[in-house]
Short mmCIF file of N, CA and C in Angstrom, two decimals:
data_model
loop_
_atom_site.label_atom_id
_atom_site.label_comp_id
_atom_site.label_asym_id
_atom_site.label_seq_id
_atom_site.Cartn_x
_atom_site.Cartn_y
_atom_site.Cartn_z
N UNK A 18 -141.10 -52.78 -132.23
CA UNK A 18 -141.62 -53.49 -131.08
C UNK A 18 -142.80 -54.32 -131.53
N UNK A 19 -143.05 -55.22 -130.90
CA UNK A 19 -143.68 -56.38 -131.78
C UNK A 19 -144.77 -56.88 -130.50
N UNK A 20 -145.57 -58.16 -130.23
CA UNK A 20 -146.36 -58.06 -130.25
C UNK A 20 -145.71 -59.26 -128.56
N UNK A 21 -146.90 -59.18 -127.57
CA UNK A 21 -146.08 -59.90 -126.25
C UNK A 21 -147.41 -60.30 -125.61
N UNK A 22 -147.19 -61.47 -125.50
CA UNK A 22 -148.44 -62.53 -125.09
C UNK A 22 -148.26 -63.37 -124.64
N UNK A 23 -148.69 -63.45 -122.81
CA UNK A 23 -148.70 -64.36 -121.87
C UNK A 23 -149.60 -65.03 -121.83
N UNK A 24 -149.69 -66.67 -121.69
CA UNK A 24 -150.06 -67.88 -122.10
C UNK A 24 -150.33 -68.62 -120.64
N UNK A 25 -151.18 -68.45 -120.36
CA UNK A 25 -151.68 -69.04 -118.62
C UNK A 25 -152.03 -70.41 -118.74
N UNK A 26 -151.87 -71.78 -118.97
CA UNK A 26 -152.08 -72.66 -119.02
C UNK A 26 -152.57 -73.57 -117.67
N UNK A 27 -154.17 -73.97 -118.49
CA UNK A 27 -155.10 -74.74 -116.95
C UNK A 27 -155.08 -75.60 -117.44
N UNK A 28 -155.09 -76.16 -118.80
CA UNK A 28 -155.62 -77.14 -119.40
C UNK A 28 -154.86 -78.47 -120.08
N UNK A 29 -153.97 -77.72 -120.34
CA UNK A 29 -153.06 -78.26 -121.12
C UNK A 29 -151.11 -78.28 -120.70
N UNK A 30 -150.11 -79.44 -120.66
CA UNK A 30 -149.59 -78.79 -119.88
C UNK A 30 -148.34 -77.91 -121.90
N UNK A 31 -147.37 -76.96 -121.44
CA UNK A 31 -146.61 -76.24 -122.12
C UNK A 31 -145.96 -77.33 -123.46
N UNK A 32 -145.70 -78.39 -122.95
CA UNK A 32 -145.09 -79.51 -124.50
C UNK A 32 -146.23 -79.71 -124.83
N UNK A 33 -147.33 -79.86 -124.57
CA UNK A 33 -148.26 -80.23 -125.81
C UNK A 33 -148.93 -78.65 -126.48
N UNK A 34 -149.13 -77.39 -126.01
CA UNK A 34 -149.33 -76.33 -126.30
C UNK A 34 -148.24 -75.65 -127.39
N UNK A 35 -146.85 -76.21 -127.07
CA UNK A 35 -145.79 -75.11 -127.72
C UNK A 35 -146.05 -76.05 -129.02
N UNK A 36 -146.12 -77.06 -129.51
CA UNK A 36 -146.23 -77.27 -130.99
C UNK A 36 -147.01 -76.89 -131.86
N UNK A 37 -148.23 -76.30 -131.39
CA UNK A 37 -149.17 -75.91 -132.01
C UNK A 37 -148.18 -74.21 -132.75
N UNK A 38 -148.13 -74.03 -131.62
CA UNK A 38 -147.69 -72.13 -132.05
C UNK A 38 -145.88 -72.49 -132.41
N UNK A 39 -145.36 -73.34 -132.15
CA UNK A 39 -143.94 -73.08 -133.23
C UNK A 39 -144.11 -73.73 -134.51
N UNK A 40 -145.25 -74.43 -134.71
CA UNK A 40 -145.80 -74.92 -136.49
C UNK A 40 -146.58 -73.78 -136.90
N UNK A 41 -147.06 -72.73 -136.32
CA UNK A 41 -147.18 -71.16 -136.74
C UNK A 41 -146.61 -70.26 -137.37
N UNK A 42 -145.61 -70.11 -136.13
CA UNK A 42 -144.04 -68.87 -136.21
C UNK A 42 -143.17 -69.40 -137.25
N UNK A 43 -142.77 -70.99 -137.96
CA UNK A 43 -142.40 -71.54 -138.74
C UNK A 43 -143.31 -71.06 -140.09
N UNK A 44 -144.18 -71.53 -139.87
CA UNK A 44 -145.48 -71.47 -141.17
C UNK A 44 -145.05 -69.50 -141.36
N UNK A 45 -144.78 -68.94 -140.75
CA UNK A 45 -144.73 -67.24 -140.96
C UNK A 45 -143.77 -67.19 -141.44
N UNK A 46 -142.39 -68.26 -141.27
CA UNK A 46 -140.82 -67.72 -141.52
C UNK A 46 -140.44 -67.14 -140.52
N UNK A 47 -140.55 -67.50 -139.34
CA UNK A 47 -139.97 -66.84 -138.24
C UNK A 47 -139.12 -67.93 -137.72
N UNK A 48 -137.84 -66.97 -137.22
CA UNK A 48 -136.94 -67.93 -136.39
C UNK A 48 -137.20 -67.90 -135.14
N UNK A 49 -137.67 -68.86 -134.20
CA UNK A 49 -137.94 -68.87 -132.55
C UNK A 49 -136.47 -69.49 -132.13
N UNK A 50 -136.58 -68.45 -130.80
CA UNK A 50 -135.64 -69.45 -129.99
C UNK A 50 -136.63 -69.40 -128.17
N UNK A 51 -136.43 -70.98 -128.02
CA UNK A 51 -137.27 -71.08 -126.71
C UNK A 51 -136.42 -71.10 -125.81
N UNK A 52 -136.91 -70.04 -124.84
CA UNK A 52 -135.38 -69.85 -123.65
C UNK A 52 -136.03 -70.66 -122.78
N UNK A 53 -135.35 -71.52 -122.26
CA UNK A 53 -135.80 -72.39 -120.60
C UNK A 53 -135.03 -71.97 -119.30
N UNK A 54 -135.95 -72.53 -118.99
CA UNK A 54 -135.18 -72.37 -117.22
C UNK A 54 -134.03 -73.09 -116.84
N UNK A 55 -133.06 -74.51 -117.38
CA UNK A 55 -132.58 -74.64 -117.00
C UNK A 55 -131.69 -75.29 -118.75
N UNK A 56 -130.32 -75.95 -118.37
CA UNK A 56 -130.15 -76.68 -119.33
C UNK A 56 -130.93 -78.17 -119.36
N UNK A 57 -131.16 -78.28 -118.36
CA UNK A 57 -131.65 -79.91 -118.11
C UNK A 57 -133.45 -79.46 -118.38
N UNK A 58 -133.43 -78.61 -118.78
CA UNK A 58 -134.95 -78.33 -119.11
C UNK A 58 -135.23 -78.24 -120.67
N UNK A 59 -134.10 -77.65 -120.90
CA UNK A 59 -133.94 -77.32 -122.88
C UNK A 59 -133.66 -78.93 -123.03
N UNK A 60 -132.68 -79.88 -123.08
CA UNK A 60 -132.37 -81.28 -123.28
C UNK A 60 -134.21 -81.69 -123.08
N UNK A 61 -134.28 -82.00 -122.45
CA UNK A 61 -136.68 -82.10 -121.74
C UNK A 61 -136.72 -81.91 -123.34
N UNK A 62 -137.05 -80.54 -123.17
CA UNK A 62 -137.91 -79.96 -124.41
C UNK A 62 -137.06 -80.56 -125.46
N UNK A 63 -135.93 -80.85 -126.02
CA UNK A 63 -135.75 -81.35 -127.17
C UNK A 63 -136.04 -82.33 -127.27
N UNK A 64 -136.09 -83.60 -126.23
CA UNK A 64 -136.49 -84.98 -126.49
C UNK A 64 -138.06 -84.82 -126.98
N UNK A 65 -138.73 -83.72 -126.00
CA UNK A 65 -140.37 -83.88 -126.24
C UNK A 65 -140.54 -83.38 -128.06
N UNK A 66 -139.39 -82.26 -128.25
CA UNK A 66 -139.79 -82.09 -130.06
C UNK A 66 -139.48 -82.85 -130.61
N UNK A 67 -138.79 -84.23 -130.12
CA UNK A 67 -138.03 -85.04 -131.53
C UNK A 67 -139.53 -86.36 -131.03
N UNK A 68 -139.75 -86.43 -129.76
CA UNK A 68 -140.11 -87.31 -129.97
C UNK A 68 -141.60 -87.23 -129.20
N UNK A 69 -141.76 -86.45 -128.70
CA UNK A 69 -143.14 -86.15 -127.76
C UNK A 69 -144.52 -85.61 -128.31
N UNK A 70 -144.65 -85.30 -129.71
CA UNK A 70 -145.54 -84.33 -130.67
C UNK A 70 -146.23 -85.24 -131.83
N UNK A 71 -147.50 -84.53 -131.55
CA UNK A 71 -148.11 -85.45 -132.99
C UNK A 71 -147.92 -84.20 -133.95
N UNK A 72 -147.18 -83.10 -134.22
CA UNK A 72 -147.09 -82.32 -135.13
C UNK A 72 -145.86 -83.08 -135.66
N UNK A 73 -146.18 -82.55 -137.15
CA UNK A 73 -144.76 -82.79 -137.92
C UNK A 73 -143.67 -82.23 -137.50
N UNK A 74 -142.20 -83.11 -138.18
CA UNK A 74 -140.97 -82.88 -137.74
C UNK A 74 -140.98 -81.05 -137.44
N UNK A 75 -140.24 -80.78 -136.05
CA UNK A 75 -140.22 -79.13 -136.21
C UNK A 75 -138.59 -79.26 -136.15
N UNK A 76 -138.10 -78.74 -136.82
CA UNK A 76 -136.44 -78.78 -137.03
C UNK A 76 -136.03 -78.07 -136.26
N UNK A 77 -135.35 -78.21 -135.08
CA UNK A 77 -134.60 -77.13 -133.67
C UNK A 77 -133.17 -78.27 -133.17
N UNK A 78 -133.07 -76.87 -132.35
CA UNK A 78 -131.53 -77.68 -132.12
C UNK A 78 -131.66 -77.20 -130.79
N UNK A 79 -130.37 -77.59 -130.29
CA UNK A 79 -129.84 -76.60 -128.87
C UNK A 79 -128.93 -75.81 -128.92
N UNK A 80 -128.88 -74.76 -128.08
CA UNK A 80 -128.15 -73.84 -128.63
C UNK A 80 -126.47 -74.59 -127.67
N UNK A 81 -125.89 -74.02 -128.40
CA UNK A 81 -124.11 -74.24 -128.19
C UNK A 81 -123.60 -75.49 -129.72
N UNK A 82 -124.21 -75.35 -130.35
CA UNK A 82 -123.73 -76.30 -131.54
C UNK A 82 -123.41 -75.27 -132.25
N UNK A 83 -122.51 -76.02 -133.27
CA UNK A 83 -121.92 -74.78 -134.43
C UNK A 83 -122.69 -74.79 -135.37
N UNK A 84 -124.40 -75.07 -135.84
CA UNK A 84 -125.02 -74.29 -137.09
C UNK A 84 -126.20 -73.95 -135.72
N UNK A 85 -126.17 -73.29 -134.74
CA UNK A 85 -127.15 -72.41 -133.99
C UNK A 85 -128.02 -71.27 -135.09
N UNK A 86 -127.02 -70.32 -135.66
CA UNK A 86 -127.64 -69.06 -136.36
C UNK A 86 -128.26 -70.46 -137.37
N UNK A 87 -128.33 -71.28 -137.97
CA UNK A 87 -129.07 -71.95 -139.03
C UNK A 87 -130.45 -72.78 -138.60
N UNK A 88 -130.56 -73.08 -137.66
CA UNK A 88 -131.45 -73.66 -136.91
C UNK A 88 -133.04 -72.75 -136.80
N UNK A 89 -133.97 -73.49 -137.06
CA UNK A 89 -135.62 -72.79 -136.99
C UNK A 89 -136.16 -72.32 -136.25
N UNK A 90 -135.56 -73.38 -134.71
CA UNK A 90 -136.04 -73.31 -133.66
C UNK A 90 -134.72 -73.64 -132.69
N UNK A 91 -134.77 -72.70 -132.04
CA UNK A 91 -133.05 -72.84 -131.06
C UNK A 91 -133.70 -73.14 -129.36
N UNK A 92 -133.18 -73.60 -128.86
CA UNK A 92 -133.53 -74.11 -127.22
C UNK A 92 -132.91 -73.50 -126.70
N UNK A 93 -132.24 -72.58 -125.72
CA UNK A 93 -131.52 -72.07 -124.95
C UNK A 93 -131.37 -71.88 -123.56
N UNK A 94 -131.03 -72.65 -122.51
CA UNK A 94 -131.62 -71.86 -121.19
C UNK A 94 -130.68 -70.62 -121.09
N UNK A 95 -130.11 -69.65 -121.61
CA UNK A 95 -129.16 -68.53 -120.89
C UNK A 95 -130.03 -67.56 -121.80
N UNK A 96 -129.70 -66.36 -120.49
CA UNK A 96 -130.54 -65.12 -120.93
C UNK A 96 -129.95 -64.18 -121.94
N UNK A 97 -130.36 -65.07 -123.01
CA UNK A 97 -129.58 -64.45 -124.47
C UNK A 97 -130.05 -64.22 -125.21
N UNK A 98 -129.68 -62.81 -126.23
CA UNK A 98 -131.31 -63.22 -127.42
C UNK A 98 -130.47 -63.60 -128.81
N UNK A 99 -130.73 -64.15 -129.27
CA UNK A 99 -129.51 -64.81 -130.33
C UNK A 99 -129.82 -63.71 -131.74
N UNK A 100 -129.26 -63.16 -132.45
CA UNK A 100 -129.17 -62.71 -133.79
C UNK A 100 -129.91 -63.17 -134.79
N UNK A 101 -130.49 -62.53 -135.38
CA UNK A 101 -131.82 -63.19 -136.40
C UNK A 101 -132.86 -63.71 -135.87
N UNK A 102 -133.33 -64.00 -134.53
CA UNK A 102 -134.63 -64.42 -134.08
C UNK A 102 -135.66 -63.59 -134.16
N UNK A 103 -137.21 -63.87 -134.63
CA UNK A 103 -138.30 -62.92 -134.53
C UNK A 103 -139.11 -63.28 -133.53
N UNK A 104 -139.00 -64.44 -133.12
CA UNK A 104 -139.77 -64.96 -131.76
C UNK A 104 -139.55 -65.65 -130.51
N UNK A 105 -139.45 -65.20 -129.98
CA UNK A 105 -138.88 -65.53 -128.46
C UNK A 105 -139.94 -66.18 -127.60
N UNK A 106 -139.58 -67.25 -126.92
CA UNK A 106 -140.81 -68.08 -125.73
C UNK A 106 -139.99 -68.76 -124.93
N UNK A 107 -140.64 -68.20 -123.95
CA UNK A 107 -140.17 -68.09 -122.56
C UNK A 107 -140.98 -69.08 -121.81
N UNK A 108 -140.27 -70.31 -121.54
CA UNK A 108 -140.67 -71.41 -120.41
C UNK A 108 -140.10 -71.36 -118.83
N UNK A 109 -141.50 -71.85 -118.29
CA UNK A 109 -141.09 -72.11 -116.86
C UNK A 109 -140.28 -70.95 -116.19
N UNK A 110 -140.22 -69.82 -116.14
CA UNK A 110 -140.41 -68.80 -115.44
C UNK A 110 -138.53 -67.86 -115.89
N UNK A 111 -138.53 -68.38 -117.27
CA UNK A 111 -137.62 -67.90 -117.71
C UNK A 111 -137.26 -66.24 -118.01
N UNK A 112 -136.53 -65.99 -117.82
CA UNK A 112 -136.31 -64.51 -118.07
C UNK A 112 -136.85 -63.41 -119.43
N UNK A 113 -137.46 -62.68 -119.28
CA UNK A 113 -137.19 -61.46 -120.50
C UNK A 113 -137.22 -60.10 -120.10
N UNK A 114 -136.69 -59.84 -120.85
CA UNK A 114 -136.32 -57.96 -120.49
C UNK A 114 -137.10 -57.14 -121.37
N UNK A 115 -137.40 -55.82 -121.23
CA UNK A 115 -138.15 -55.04 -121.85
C UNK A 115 -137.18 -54.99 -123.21
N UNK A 116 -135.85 -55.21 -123.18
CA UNK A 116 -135.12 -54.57 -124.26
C UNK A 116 -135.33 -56.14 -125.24
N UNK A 117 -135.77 -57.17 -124.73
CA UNK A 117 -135.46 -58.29 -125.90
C UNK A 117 -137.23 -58.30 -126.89
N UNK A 118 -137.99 -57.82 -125.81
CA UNK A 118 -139.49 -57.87 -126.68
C UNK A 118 -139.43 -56.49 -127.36
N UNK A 119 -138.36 -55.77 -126.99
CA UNK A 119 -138.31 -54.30 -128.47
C UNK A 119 -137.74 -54.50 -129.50
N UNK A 120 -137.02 -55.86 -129.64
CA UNK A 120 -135.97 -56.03 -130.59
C UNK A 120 -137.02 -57.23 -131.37
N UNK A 121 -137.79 -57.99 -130.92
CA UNK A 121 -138.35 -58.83 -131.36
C UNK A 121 -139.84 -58.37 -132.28
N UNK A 122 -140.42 -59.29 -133.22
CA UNK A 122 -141.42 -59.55 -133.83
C UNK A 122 -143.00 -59.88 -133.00
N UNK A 123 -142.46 -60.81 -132.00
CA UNK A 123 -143.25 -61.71 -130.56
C UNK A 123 -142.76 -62.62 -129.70
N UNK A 124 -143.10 -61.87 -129.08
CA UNK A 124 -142.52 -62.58 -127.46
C UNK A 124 -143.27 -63.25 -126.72
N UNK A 125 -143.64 -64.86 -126.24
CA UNK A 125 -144.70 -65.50 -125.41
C UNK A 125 -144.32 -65.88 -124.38
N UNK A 126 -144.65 -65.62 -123.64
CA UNK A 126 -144.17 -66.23 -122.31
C UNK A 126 -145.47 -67.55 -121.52
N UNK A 127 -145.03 -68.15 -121.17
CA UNK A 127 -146.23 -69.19 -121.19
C UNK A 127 -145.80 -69.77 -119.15
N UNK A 128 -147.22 -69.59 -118.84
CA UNK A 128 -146.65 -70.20 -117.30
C UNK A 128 -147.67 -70.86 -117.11
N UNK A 129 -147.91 -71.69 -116.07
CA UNK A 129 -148.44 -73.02 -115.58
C UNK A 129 -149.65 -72.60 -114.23
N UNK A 130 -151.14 -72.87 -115.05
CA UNK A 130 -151.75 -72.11 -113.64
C UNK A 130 -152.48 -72.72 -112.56
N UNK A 131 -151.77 -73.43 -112.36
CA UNK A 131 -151.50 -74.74 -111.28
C UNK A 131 -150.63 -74.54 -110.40
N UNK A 132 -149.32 -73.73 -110.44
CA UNK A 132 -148.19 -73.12 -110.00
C UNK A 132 -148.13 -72.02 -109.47
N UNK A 133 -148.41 -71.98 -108.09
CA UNK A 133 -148.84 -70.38 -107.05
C UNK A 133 -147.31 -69.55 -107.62
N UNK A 134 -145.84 -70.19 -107.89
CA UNK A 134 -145.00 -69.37 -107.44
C UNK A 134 -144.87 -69.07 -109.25
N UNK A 135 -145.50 -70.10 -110.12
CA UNK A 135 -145.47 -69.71 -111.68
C UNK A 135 -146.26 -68.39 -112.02
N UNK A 136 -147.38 -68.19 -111.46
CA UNK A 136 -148.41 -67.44 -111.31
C UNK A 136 -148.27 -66.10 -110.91
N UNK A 137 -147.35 -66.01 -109.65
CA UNK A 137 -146.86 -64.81 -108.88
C UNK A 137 -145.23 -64.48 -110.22
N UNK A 138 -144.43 -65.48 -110.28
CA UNK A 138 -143.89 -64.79 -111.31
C UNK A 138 -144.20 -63.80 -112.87
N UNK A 139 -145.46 -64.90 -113.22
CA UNK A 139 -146.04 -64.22 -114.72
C UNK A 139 -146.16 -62.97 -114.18
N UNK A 140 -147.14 -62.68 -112.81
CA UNK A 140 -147.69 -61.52 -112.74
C UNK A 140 -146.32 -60.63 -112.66
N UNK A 141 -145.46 -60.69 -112.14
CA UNK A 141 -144.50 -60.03 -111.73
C UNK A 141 -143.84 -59.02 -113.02
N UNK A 142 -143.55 -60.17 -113.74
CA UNK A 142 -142.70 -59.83 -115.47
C UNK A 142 -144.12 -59.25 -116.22
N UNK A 143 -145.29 -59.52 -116.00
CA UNK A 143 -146.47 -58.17 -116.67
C UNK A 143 -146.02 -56.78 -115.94
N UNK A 144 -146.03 -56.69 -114.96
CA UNK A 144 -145.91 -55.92 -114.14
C UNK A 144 -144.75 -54.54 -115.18
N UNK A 145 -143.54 -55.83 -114.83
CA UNK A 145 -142.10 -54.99 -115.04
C UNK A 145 -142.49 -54.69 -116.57
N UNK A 146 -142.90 -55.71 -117.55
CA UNK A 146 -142.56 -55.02 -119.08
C UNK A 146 -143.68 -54.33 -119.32
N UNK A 147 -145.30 -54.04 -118.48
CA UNK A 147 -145.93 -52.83 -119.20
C UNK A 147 -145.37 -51.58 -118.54
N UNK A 148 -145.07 -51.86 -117.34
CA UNK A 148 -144.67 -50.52 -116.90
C UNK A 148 -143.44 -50.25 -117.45
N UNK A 149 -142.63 -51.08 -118.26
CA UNK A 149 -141.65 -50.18 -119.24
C UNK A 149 -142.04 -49.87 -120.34
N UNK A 150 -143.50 -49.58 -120.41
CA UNK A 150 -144.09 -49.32 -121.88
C UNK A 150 -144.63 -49.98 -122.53
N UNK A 151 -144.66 -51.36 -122.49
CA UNK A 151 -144.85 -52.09 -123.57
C UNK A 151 -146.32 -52.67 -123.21
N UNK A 152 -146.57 -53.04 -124.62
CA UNK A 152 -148.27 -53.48 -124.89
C UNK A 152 -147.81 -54.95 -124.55
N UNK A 153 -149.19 -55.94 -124.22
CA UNK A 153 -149.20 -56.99 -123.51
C UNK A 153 -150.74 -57.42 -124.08
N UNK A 154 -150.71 -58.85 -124.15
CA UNK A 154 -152.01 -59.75 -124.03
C UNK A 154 -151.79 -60.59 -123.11
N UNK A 155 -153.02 -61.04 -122.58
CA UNK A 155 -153.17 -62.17 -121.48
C UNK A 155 -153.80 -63.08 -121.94
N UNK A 156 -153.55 -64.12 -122.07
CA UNK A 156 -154.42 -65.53 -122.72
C UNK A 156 -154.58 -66.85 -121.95
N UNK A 157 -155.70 -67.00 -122.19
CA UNK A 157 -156.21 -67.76 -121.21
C UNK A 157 -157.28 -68.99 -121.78
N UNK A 158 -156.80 -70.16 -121.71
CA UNK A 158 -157.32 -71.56 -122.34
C UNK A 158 -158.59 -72.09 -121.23
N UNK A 159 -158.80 -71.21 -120.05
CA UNK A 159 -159.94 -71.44 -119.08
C UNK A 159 -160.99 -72.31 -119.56
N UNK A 160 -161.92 -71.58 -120.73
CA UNK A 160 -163.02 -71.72 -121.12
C UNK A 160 -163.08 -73.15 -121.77
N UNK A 161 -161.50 -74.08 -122.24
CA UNK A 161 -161.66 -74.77 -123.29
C UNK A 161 -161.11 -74.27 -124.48
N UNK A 162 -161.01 -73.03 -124.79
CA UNK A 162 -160.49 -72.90 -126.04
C UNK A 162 -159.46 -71.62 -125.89
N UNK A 163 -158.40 -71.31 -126.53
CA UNK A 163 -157.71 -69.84 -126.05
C UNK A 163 -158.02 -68.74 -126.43
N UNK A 164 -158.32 -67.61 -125.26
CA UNK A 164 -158.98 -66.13 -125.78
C UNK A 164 -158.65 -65.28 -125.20
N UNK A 165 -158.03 -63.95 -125.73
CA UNK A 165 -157.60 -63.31 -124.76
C UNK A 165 -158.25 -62.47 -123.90
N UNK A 166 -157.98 -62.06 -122.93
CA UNK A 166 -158.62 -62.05 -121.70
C UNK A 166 -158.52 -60.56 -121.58
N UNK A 167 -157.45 -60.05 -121.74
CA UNK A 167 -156.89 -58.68 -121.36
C UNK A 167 -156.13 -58.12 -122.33
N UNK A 168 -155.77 -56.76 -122.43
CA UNK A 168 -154.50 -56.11 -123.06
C UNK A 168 -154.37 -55.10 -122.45
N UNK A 169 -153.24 -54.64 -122.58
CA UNK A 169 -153.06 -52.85 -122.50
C UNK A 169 -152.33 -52.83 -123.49
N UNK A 170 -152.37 -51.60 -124.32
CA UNK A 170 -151.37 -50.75 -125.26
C UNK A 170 -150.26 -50.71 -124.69
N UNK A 171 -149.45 -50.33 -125.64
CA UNK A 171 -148.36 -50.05 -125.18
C UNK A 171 -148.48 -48.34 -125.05
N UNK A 172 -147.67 -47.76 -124.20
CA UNK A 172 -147.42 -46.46 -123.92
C UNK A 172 -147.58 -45.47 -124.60
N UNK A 173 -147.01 -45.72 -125.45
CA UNK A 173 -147.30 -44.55 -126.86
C UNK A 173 -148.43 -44.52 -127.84
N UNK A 174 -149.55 -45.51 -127.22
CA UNK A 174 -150.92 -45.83 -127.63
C UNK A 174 -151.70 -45.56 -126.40
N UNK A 175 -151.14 -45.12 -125.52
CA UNK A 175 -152.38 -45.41 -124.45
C UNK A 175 -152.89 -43.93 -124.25
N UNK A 176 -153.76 -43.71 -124.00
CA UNK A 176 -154.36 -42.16 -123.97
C UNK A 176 -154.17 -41.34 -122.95
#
């Protein structure tokens, strides 16, 4: 079980934030796949990585092509966790289950805090995956810069 960190964004909106941290999870050797909310949301996000970023080329695809398992960075909107991924990020109020952040390395989920019903969802999915055990950070770009705000252990750490 690996490490799960929600991303509250005031400042900045999610395409200019996610390049910073998938030129990270890359820089580690990690394979991400970013699950979206819709398909017409993953197509979004691929135009913004090919063409929306002052970071260097990040090599991703969408998922349903035939070299998916070869790809760095996979786009997906269906609630799937693909084979060989270590990092999972979750846009716009996309799904995760307690069982995909046990299988994973790190899991981010990133929501918009401008968005009453983005807001009431984050809280919702903290809710469901610590109370299935799992350890959690809360991060928060408030101040100007990102820091985390909160944690709990996970279950089998907590006293």
């Amino acid at each position: 079980m690996g490490v799960l960190r929600f991303y509250h964004l005031t400042r900045a909106p999610v395409e200019q934030t996610l390049p910073k941290l998938l030129r990270r999870a890359l820089d580690a050797g990690m394979r991400v796949q970013m699950r979206c909310s819709t398909a017409e949301r993953a197509a979004w996000f691929d135009q913004k990585l090919w063409f929306g970023s002052d970071d260097p080329f990040l090599p991703h695809g969408v998922a349903g092509g035939e070299h998916d398992a070869l790809q760095p960075i996979l786009l997906d909107p269906e609630d799937r966790l693909h084979a060989g991924i270590d990092c999972l990020m979750c846009l716009e109020g996309a799904p995760v289950s307690p069982e995909d952040v046990a299988q994973l390395d790190r899991t981010f989920i990133f929501f918009d805090g401008h968005d009453a019903d983005a807001l009431a969802h984050a809280r919702g999915q903290w809710k469901v995956l610590t109370g299935a055990g799992l350890g959690a950070e809360y991060w928060s770009e408030a101040s100007g810069r990102w820091a985390m705000e909160r944690s709990v252990p996970a279950a089998d750490q907590r006293a």
